[in-house]
Coordinates of C-alpha atoms in Angstrom, one line a residue:
M1 CA 0.0 0.0 0.0
E2 CA 2.8 2.4 1.0
R3 CA 4.7 1.5 -2.2
R4 CA 1.7 2.3 -4.4
I5 CA 1.1 5.6 -2.6
M6 CA 4.7 6.6 -3.3
K7 CA 4.3 5.6 -6.9
N8 CA 1.2 7.7 -7.3
T9 CA 2.9 10.6 -5.6
G10 CA 5.8 10.4 -8.0
K11 CA 3.4 10.4 -11.0
F12 CA 1.6 13.5 -9.7
K13 CA 4.9 15.3 -9.2
I14 CA 5.9 14.5 -12.8
L15 CA 2.5 15.5 -14.1
A16 CA 2.8 18.8 -12.2
L17 CA 6.2 19.5 -13.8
I18 CA 4.8 18.8 -17.3
F19 CA 1.7 21.0 -16.6
I20 CA 3.8 24.1 -15.6
S21 CA 6.1 23.5 -18.5
V22 CA 3.2 23.6 -20.9
V23 CA 1.9 26.8 -19.3
I24 CA 5.3 28.4 -19.9
N25 CA 5.5 26.9 -23.4
Y26 CA 2.2 28.5 -24.4
M27 CA 3.0 31.7 -22.6
D28 CA 6.0 32.1 -24.8
R29 CA 4.0 31.2 -27.9
T30 CA 1.1 33.5 -27.1
N31 CA 2.6 36.7 -25.6
I32 CA 3.2 37.8 -29.2
S33 CA -0.6 38.0 -29.6
V34 CA -1.0 40.2 -26.6
A35 CA 1.9 42.4 -27.7
A36 CA 0.7 42.5 -31.4
S37 CA -1.4 45.6 -31.4
A38 CA 1.0 47.8 -29.5
M39 CA 4.0 46.3 -31.3
S40 CA 2.5 46.7 -34.8
Q41 CA 1.7 50.4 -34.1
E42 CA 5.1 51.2 -32.7
L43 CA 7.0 49.4 -35.5
E44 CA 4.5 50.3 -38.2
L45 CA 3.9 46.6 -39.2
T46 CA 1.0 45.7 -41.6
S47 CA -1.4 42.8 -41.0
V48 CA 0.5 40.7 -43.6
E49 CA 3.8 41.4 -41.8
M50 CA 2.1 40.5 -38.5
G51 CA 0.9 37.3 -40.2
L52 CA 4.5 36.5 -41.1
I53 CA 5.7 37.1 -37.5
F54 CA 2.8 34.9 -36.1
S55 CA 3.6 32.1 -38.5
A56 CA 7.4 32.2 -38.2
F57 CA 7.3 30.2 -35.0
A58 CA 5.7 27.4 -36.8
W59 CA 8.1 27.3 -39.7
T60 CA 10.8 25.8 -37.5
Y61 CA 8.4 24.2 -35.0
S62 CA 6.8 22.1 -37.7
I63 CA 9.9 21.2 -39.6
M64 CA 11.7 20.1 -36.5
Q65 CA 8.9 17.9 -35.2
I66 CA 10.2 14.7 -36.8
P67 CA 13.9 15.4 -35.8
G68 CA 12.6 16.5 -32.4
G69 CA 10.7 13.2 -32.0
M70 CA 13.9 11.3 -32.9
V71 CA 15.9 13.4 -30.3
V72 CA 13.3 12.5 -27.7
D73 CA 13.9 8.8 -28.4
I74 CA 17.7 9.3 -27.9
I75 CA 18.4 11.9 -25.2
K76 CA 17.2 11.5 -21.6
I77 CA 14.4 13.8 -20.8
R78 CA 16.0 15.2 -17.6
F79 CA 18.8 16.7 -19.7
L80 CA 16.8 17.5 -22.9
Y81 CA 14.0 19.5 -21.3
P82 CA 16.0 22.1 -19.3
F83 CA 18.2 22.7 -22.4
I84 CA 15.3 23.5 -24.7
L85 CA 13.5 25.5 -22.0
I86 CA 16.5 27.8 -21.5
A87 CA 17.1 28.1 -25.3
W88 CA 13.5 29.1 -26.2
S89 CA 13.3 31.4 -23.1
V90 CA 16.4 33.3 -24.2
A91 CA 14.9 33.8 -27.6
T92 CA 11.7 35.0 -26.0
L93 CA 13.7 37.6 -24.0
I94 CA 15.6 38.8 -27.0
Q95 CA 12.3 39.7 -28.7
G96 CA 12.0 42.5 -26.2
L97 CA 15.3 44.0 -27.3
V98 CA 14.9 44.1 -31.1
S99 CA 13.0 46.3 -33.5
S100 CA 13.2 45.0 -37.1
L101 CA 10.8 42.7 -38.8
T102 CA 13.7 40.3 -39.7
A103 CA 14.9 40.1 -36.1
L104 CA 11.4 39.4 -34.8
I105 CA 10.9 36.7 -37.3
G106 CA 14.3 35.2 -36.4
C107 CA 13.4 35.2 -32.7
R108 CA 10.1 33.5 -33.4
M109 CA 11.8 30.9 -35.5
A110 CA 14.3 30.2 -32.7
I111 CA 11.4 29.7 -30.2
G112 CA 9.8 27.2 -32.6
L113 CA 13.1 25.4 -33.1
F114 CA 13.7 24.8 -29.4
E115 CA 10.0 24.1 -28.5
A116 CA 9.7 21.5 -31.2
P117 CA 10.7 18.5 -29.0
S118 CA 8.6 19.5 -26.1
Y119 CA 5.3 17.8 -26.9
P120 CA 6.8 14.6 -28.2
A121 CA 8.8 14.6 -24.9
N122 CA 5.6 15.3 -22.9
N123 CA 3.9 12.3 -24.6
K124 CA 6.8 10.1 -24.0
I125 CA 7.0 11.0 -20.3
V126 CA 3.3 10.1 -20.0
T127 CA 3.8 6.8 -21.9
Q128 CA 6.7 5.9 -19.5
W129 CA 5.1 7.0 -16.3
F130 CA 1.4 6.1 -16.8
A131 CA -0.5 2.9 -17.7
A132 CA -2.5 2.8 -20.9
Q133 CA -5.9 3.2 -19.1
E134 CA -4.6 6.4 -17.3
R135 CA -3.0 8.2 -20.2
A136 CA -6.0 10.2 -21.5
G137 CA -6.5 11.7 -18.1
A138 CA -2.8 12.5 -17.7
I139 CA -2.7 14.0 -21.2
A140 CA -5.8 16.0 -20.4
V141 CA -4.1 17.4 -17.3
Y142 CA -1.0 18.6 -18.9
T143 CA -2.8 19.7 -22.1
S144 CA -5.1 21.8 -19.9
G145 CA -2.0 23.9 -19.0
Q146 CA -2.2 25.5 -22.4
F147 CA -5.8 26.6 -21.6
I148 CA -6.0 27.3 -17.9
G149 CA -2.6 28.9 -17.9
L150 CA -3.5 31.3 -20.7
A151 CA -6.9 31.9 -19.2
F152 CA -5.3 33.4 -16.1
L153 CA -2.2 34.7 -17.9
M154 CA -4.1 36.7 -20.6
P155 CA -5.1 39.4 -18.0
V156 CA -1.7 39.2 -16.3
L157 CA 0.2 39.5 -19.6
A158 CA -2.1 42.5 -20.5
L159 CA -1.3 44.1 -17.1
I160 CA 2.5 43.5 -17.5
Q161 CA 2.3 45.1 -21.0
N162 CA 0.2 48.0 -19.6
A163 CA 2.9 48.6 -16.9
F164 CA 6.1 47.9 -18.8
G165 CA 5.2 47.9 -22.5
W166 CA 5.4 45.1 -25.0
R167 CA 9.2 44.9 -24.6
G168 CA 8.9 44.3 -20.9
L169 CA 6.3 41.6 -21.5
F170 CA 8.8 39.6 -23.6
I171 CA 11.7 40.1 -21.1
A172 CA 9.6 39.0 -18.1
S173 CA 8.3 35.9 -20.0
G174 CA 11.9 34.8 -20.9
L175 CA 13.2 35.2 -17.3
I176 CA 10.3 33.0 -16.0
G177 CA 11.3 30.2 -18.4
I178 CA 15.0 30.3 -17.5
V179 CA 14.1 29.9 -13.8
W180 CA 11.7 27.1 -14.5
A181 CA 14.4 25.2 -16.4
L182 CA 16.5 25.0 -13.3
V183 CA 13.5 23.8 -11.3
W184 CA 12.8 21.0 -13.9
Y185 CA 16.4 19.7 -13.7
R186 CA 16.3 19.7 -9.9
F187 CA 13.1 17.7 -9.6
Y188 CA 12.6 15.5 -12.7
R189 CA 13.8 11.9 -12.6
E190 CA 13.6 9.1 -15.2
P191 CA 11.1 6.4 -14.1
E192 CA 12.5 3.3 -12.4
S193 CA 12.0 -0.1 -14.0
D194 CA 9.6 -1.2 -11.3
H195 CA 7.8 2.1 -11.1
I196 CA 4.4 0.7 -12.2
D197 CA 3.1 -2.8 -11.4
D198 CA 3.7 -5.3 -14.2
V199 CA 0.0 -5.5 -15.0
D200 CA 0.0 -1.8 -15.9
Q201 CA 3.6 -1.6 -17.2
P202 CA 3.8 1.1 -20.0
L203 CA 6.5 1.1 -22.6
V204 CA 10.1 1.9 -21.5
I205 CA 12.5 1.6 -24.5
E206 CA 16.0 0.4 -23.8
P207 CA 18.8 2.8 -24.8
E208 CA 20.2 0.5 -27.6
T209 CA 16.7 0.2 -29.1
K210 CA 16.3 4.0 -29.0
V211 CA 19.4 4.6 -31.0
N212 CA 18.4 2.0 -33.6
N213 CA 14.9 3.5 -33.9
A214 CA 16.2 7.0 -34.3
A215 CA 18.8 6.0 -36.9
N216 CA 16.4 3.9 -39.1
W217 CA 14.9 6.2 -41.7
Q218 CA 12.7 3.4 -42.9
K219 CA 10.5 4.1 -39.9
L220 CA 9.9 7.6 -41.2
K221 CA 8.6 6.2 -44.5
F222 CA 6.4 3.7 -42.5
A223 CA 5.0 6.5 -40.3
F224 CA 3.8 8.4 -43.4
S225 CA 2.4 5.3 -45.2
Q226 CA -0.4 4.3 -42.7
K227 CA -4.0 5.4 -43.3
K228 CA -4.8 5.4 -39.6
L229 CA -1.9 7.6 -38.8
W230 CA -2.8 10.0 -41.6
G231 CA -6.3 10.2 -40.0
I232 CA -4.8 11.5 -36.7
Y233 CA -2.3 13.7 -38.5
L234 CA -5.0 15.4 -40.5
G235 CA -7.2 15.7 -37.4
Q236 CA -4.3 17.4 -35.6
F237 CA -3.9 19.9 -38.5
C238 CA -7.5 20.8 -38.4
L239 CA -7.7 21.1 -34.7
G240 CA -4.7 23.4 -34.9
G241 CA -6.6 25.7 -37.1
T242 CA -8.9 26.7 -34.3
M243 CA -6.1 26.7 -31.7
I244 CA -3.7 28.9 -33.7
F245 CA -6.4 31.6 -34.2
F246 CA -6.8 31.9 -30.4
L247 CA -3.0 31.9 -29.9
T248 CA -2.3 34.6 -32.5
W249 CA -5.0 36.7 -34.0
F250 CA -7.6 36.5 -31.3
P251 CA -6.6 39.5 -29.2
T252 CA -6.2 41.6 -32.4
Y253 CA -9.7 40.4 -33.5
L254 CA -11.1 41.7 -30.2
A255 CA -9.2 44.9 -30.1
E256 CA -9.3 46.0 -33.7
Y257 CA -12.4 44.3 -35.2
R258 CA -14.6 44.3 -32.1
G259 CA -13.2 47.6 -30.7
L260 CA -12.2 46.5 -27.2
G261 CA -9.5 48.2 -25.2
D262 CA -6.3 46.4 -24.3
L263 CA -7.2 45.5 -20.7
Q264 CA -10.8 44.6 -21.7
T265 CA -9.4 42.4 -24.4
G266 CA -7.2 40.6 -21.9
F267 CA -10.1 39.8 -19.7
V268 CA -12.6 38.9 -22.4
A269 CA -9.9 36.7 -24.1
S270 CA -9.5 34.7 -20.9
V271 CA -13.1 33.3 -21.1
P272 CA -12.7 31.0 -24.1
F273 CA -9.4 29.7 -22.6
L274 CA -11.4 28.8 -19.4
A275 CA -14.0 27.1 -21.6
A276 CA -11.2 25.1 -23.4
F277 CA -9.8 24.1 -20.0
C278 CA -13.1 22.7 -18.9
G279 CA -13.4 20.9 -22.2
V280 CA -10.0 19.1 -22.1
L281 CA -10.4 18.0 -18.5
L282 CA -13.9 16.8 -19.1
S283 CA -12.8 14.9 -22.2
G284 CA -9.8 13.3 -20.6
F285 CA -11.3 12.0 -17.4
V286 CA -14.6 11.0 -18.9
S287 CA -12.7 9.1 -21.6
D288 CA -10.5 7.2 -19.1
Y289 CA -13.6 6.5 -17.0
L290 CA -15.4 5.0 -20.0
V291 CA -12.4 2.8 -20.9
K292 CA -12.2 1.5 -17.3
K293 CA -16.0 0.7 -17.5
G294 CA -15.3 -1.5 -20.6
Y295 CA -16.4 0.8 -23.4
S296 CA -14.6 0.5 -26.7
N297 CA -11.9 2.9 -27.8
E298 CA -14.1 3.9 -30.7
F299 CA -16.6 5.3 -28.2
A300 CA -14.4 6.3 -25.2
R301 CA -11.6 7.9 -27.2
K302 CA -13.0 9.0 -30.6
M303 CA -16.4 10.4 -29.6
P304 CA -15.0 13.3 -27.4
I305 CA -12.7 14.3 -30.3
M306 CA -15.4 14.1 -32.9
L307 CA -17.9 16.0 -30.8
G308 CA -15.2 18.6 -30.0
L309 CA -14.4 19.2 -33.7
L310 CA -18.1 19.6 -34.4
L311 CA -18.4 22.2 -31.6
S312 CA -15.3 24.0 -32.9
S313 CA -17.1 24.9 -36.0
A314 CA -19.5 27.0 -33.9
I315 CA -16.9 29.8 -34.2
I316 CA -18.7 30.8 -37.4
G317 CA -21.6 32.0 -35.2
A318 CA -19.6 35.0 -34.2
N319 CA -20.1 36.4 -37.7
Y320 CA -23.8 36.8 -37.1
V321 CA -23.9 38.6 -33.8
Q322 CA -22.8 42.1 -32.6
S323 CA -22.8 42.1 -28.8
T324 CA -19.6 41.3 -27.0
L325 CA -21.5 38.8 -24.9
W326 CA -22.7 36.7 -27.8
V327 CA -19.3 36.9 -29.6
T328 CA -17.8 35.6 -26.4
V329 CA -20.4 32.8 -26.2
F330 CA -19.7 31.5 -29.7
L331 CA -15.9 31.8 -29.4
S332 CA -16.1 30.1 -26.0
L333 CA -18.2 27.2 -27.4
S334 CA -15.7 26.8 -30.2
F335 CA -12.7 26.7 -27.9
F336 CA -14.6 24.4 -25.5
G337 CA -14.9 22.0 -28.4
N338 CA -11.2 22.4 -29.2
G339 CA -10.5 21.5 -25.6
L340 CA -12.7 18.4 -25.9
A341 CA -10.7 17.2 -28.9
S342 CA -7.3 18.0 -27.5
I343 CA -6.8 14.6 -25.9
N344 CA -6.0 13.4 -29.5
W345 CA -2.4 12.9 -28.4
V346 CA -3.7 9.7 -26.8
F347 CA -4.0 8.2 -30.3
V348 CA -0.3 8.4 -30.8
S349 CA 0.3 5.8 -28.0
L350 CA -2.8 3.8 -28.9
I351 CA -2.1 3.4 -32.6
A352 CA 1.6 3.8 -33.2
P353 CA 3.9 0.8 -33.1
K354 CA 5.4 0.8 -29.6
S355 CA 9.0 1.3 -30.8
M356 CA 7.9 4.4 -32.7
V357 CA 6.0 6.5 -30.2
G358 CA 8.5 9.4 -30.3
L359 CA 8.8 9.4 -34.1
V360 CA 5.1 9.1 -34.7
G361 CA 4.5 11.9 -32.1
G362 CA 6.9 14.0 -34.1
C363 CA 5.1 13.3 -37.4
F364 CA 1.8 14.0 -35.7
N365 CA 2.9 17.3 -34.4
F366 CA 4.7 18.2 -37.7
I367 CA 1.5 18.0 -39.6
G368 CA -0.3 19.8 -36.8
G369 CA 2.4 22.5 -36.8
L370 CA 1.7 23.2 -40.5
A371 CA -1.6 24.7 -39.4
A372 CA 0.4 27.3 -37.4
V373 CA 2.4 28.1 -40.6
I374 CA -0.6 28.4 -42.9
V375 CA -3.5 29.7 -40.8
P376 CA -1.9 32.9 -39.4
L377 CA -0.6 33.9 -42.9
T378 CA -4.0 33.1 -44.4
I379 CA -5.8 35.2 -41.8
G380 CA -3.4 38.0 -42.4
Y381 CA -4.4 38.1 -46.0
L382 CA -8.1 37.6 -45.4
A383 CA -8.3 40.3 -42.8
Q384 CA -6.2 43.0 -44.7
D385 CA -9.3 45.3 -44.7
G386 CA -10.0 44.6 -41.0
D387 CA -12.8 42.1 -41.7
F388 CA -12.4 38.7 -40.0
Q389 CA -15.6 37.1 -41.2
S390 CA -13.9 35.0 -44.0
A391 CA -11.2 33.9 -41.6
L392 CA -13.8 32.5 -39.2
V393 CA -15.5 30.6 -42.0
M394 CA -12.2 29.0 -42.9
I395 CA -11.6 28.0 -39.3
A396 CA -15.0 26.4 -39.0
A397 CA -14.5 24.5 -42.3
L398 CA -11.2 23.1 -41.1
A399 CA -12.9 21.8 -37.9
L400 CA -15.4 19.9 -40.0
V401 CA -12.7 18.4 -42.2
G402 CA -11.0 17.1 -39.1
L403 CA -14.2 15.5 -37.9
L404 CA -14.4 13.6 -41.3
S405 CA -10.8 12.4 -41.0
Y406 CA -11.7 10.6 -37.7
V407 CA -14.8 9.1 -39.3
F408 CA -13.2 7.8 -42.6
L409 CA -9.4 7.5 -42.0
V410 CA -8.8 6.5 -38.4
G411 CA -11.4 3.7 -38.4
K412 CA -11.1 1.1 -35.6
V413 CA -8.8 2.2 -32.8
E414 CA -6.2 -0.5 -32.5
P415 CA -2.3 -0.5 -32.5
I416 CA -0.5 -0.9 -35.8
D417 CA 1.6 -4.1 -35.9
E418 CA 5.3 -3.6 -35.1
P419 CA 7.1 -3.5 -38.5
I420 CA 10.2 -5.5 -39.1
F421 CA 12.8 -3.5 -41.0
D422 CA 15.4 -5.0 -43.3
V423 CA 18.2 -2.4 -43.5
T424 CA 20.2 -4.1 -46.2
A425 CA 17.2 -4.5 -48.5
N426 CA 15.8 -1.0 -47.7
G427 CA 12.4 -2.5 -47.2
V428 CA 9.8 -3.2 -44.6
Q429 CA 8.8 -6.7 -43.7
G430 CA 5.8 -7.9 -41.7

């Protein structure tokens, strides 16, 4: 009994570390959206140029997902995570010291580069520390950090900017990340081999296997040849369409299209993030509960995601109302749906061959990251005249495409057989 209590305590400590890391991760992605209006006015940036700055993060973030997944399969998390935390935090801080469009784009690309391994690392930590029937709940908890953290941080970030300007906002954000990297290194430990009872034992890949997996490029070809995996890749891309709007253009939409002041924007912007937080926790824990009660993965895992993508399309309702209250209602309903669908990371561990969790996680986030490249730029062009209606239609359409990908591509939720690779023949057997 005492041994199990100690194990559970260790899991909760690890989950808390991931949760706070996700909060800081998304703070450094999103502070640019809070600073955007003031920054664009001071530096005289157009909406298209702001679209470039918003999307620059995703250029490197998406490209580095697959290499990042490979790195996660090779380097111990305790050393990898503090390194990338410090690196992206320094790049965040430098944003507050530069003034040119080129330098801002470079800083955003650096943040994307060093944040790239973070979510494959998060998924691997959960795979190592939590049994299969616990993972959706664990993923829901740390994923909620991107919502609950920003729900409370949006007003705080707005207040910091109001007091110290947009440059002070970036400098403060970067310093927080550097301090947290030291905390992570102090408290994180790799799981022991007997951490979880054998009946619940999740995957722990041996070091030699990890090196072989990362070096075998045939696995990359395999990861992009499976219909089931393309179903979750496409779903992640479409889910990202809604997410990236809220992480980039949303405060500008409220301030410039809906005419709200900076502080009012900060507080109104927090409401959809709270809704998304409720959605992701509800989805994760209900999904795990249904699995434990014997419901199939098709019902327990897929239904929350499909329902969430359907609700995400409700963002289009904001085009047909004028009051701030109803705009907030439709946006919150949409982001609640995005939260419901955000446990889709669980499909990486449920479907991917067990030796390829890191690599498939990288492919999954690579395709999802492309939404962060394409959507901000597209919105910048669609909203050049200050009208966001076409942009909201596009986001709603993407959510429905994601829903269809789970219906027609993912199919039955079951693991893909472990492939056997013949290096000399450059082929795949089995």
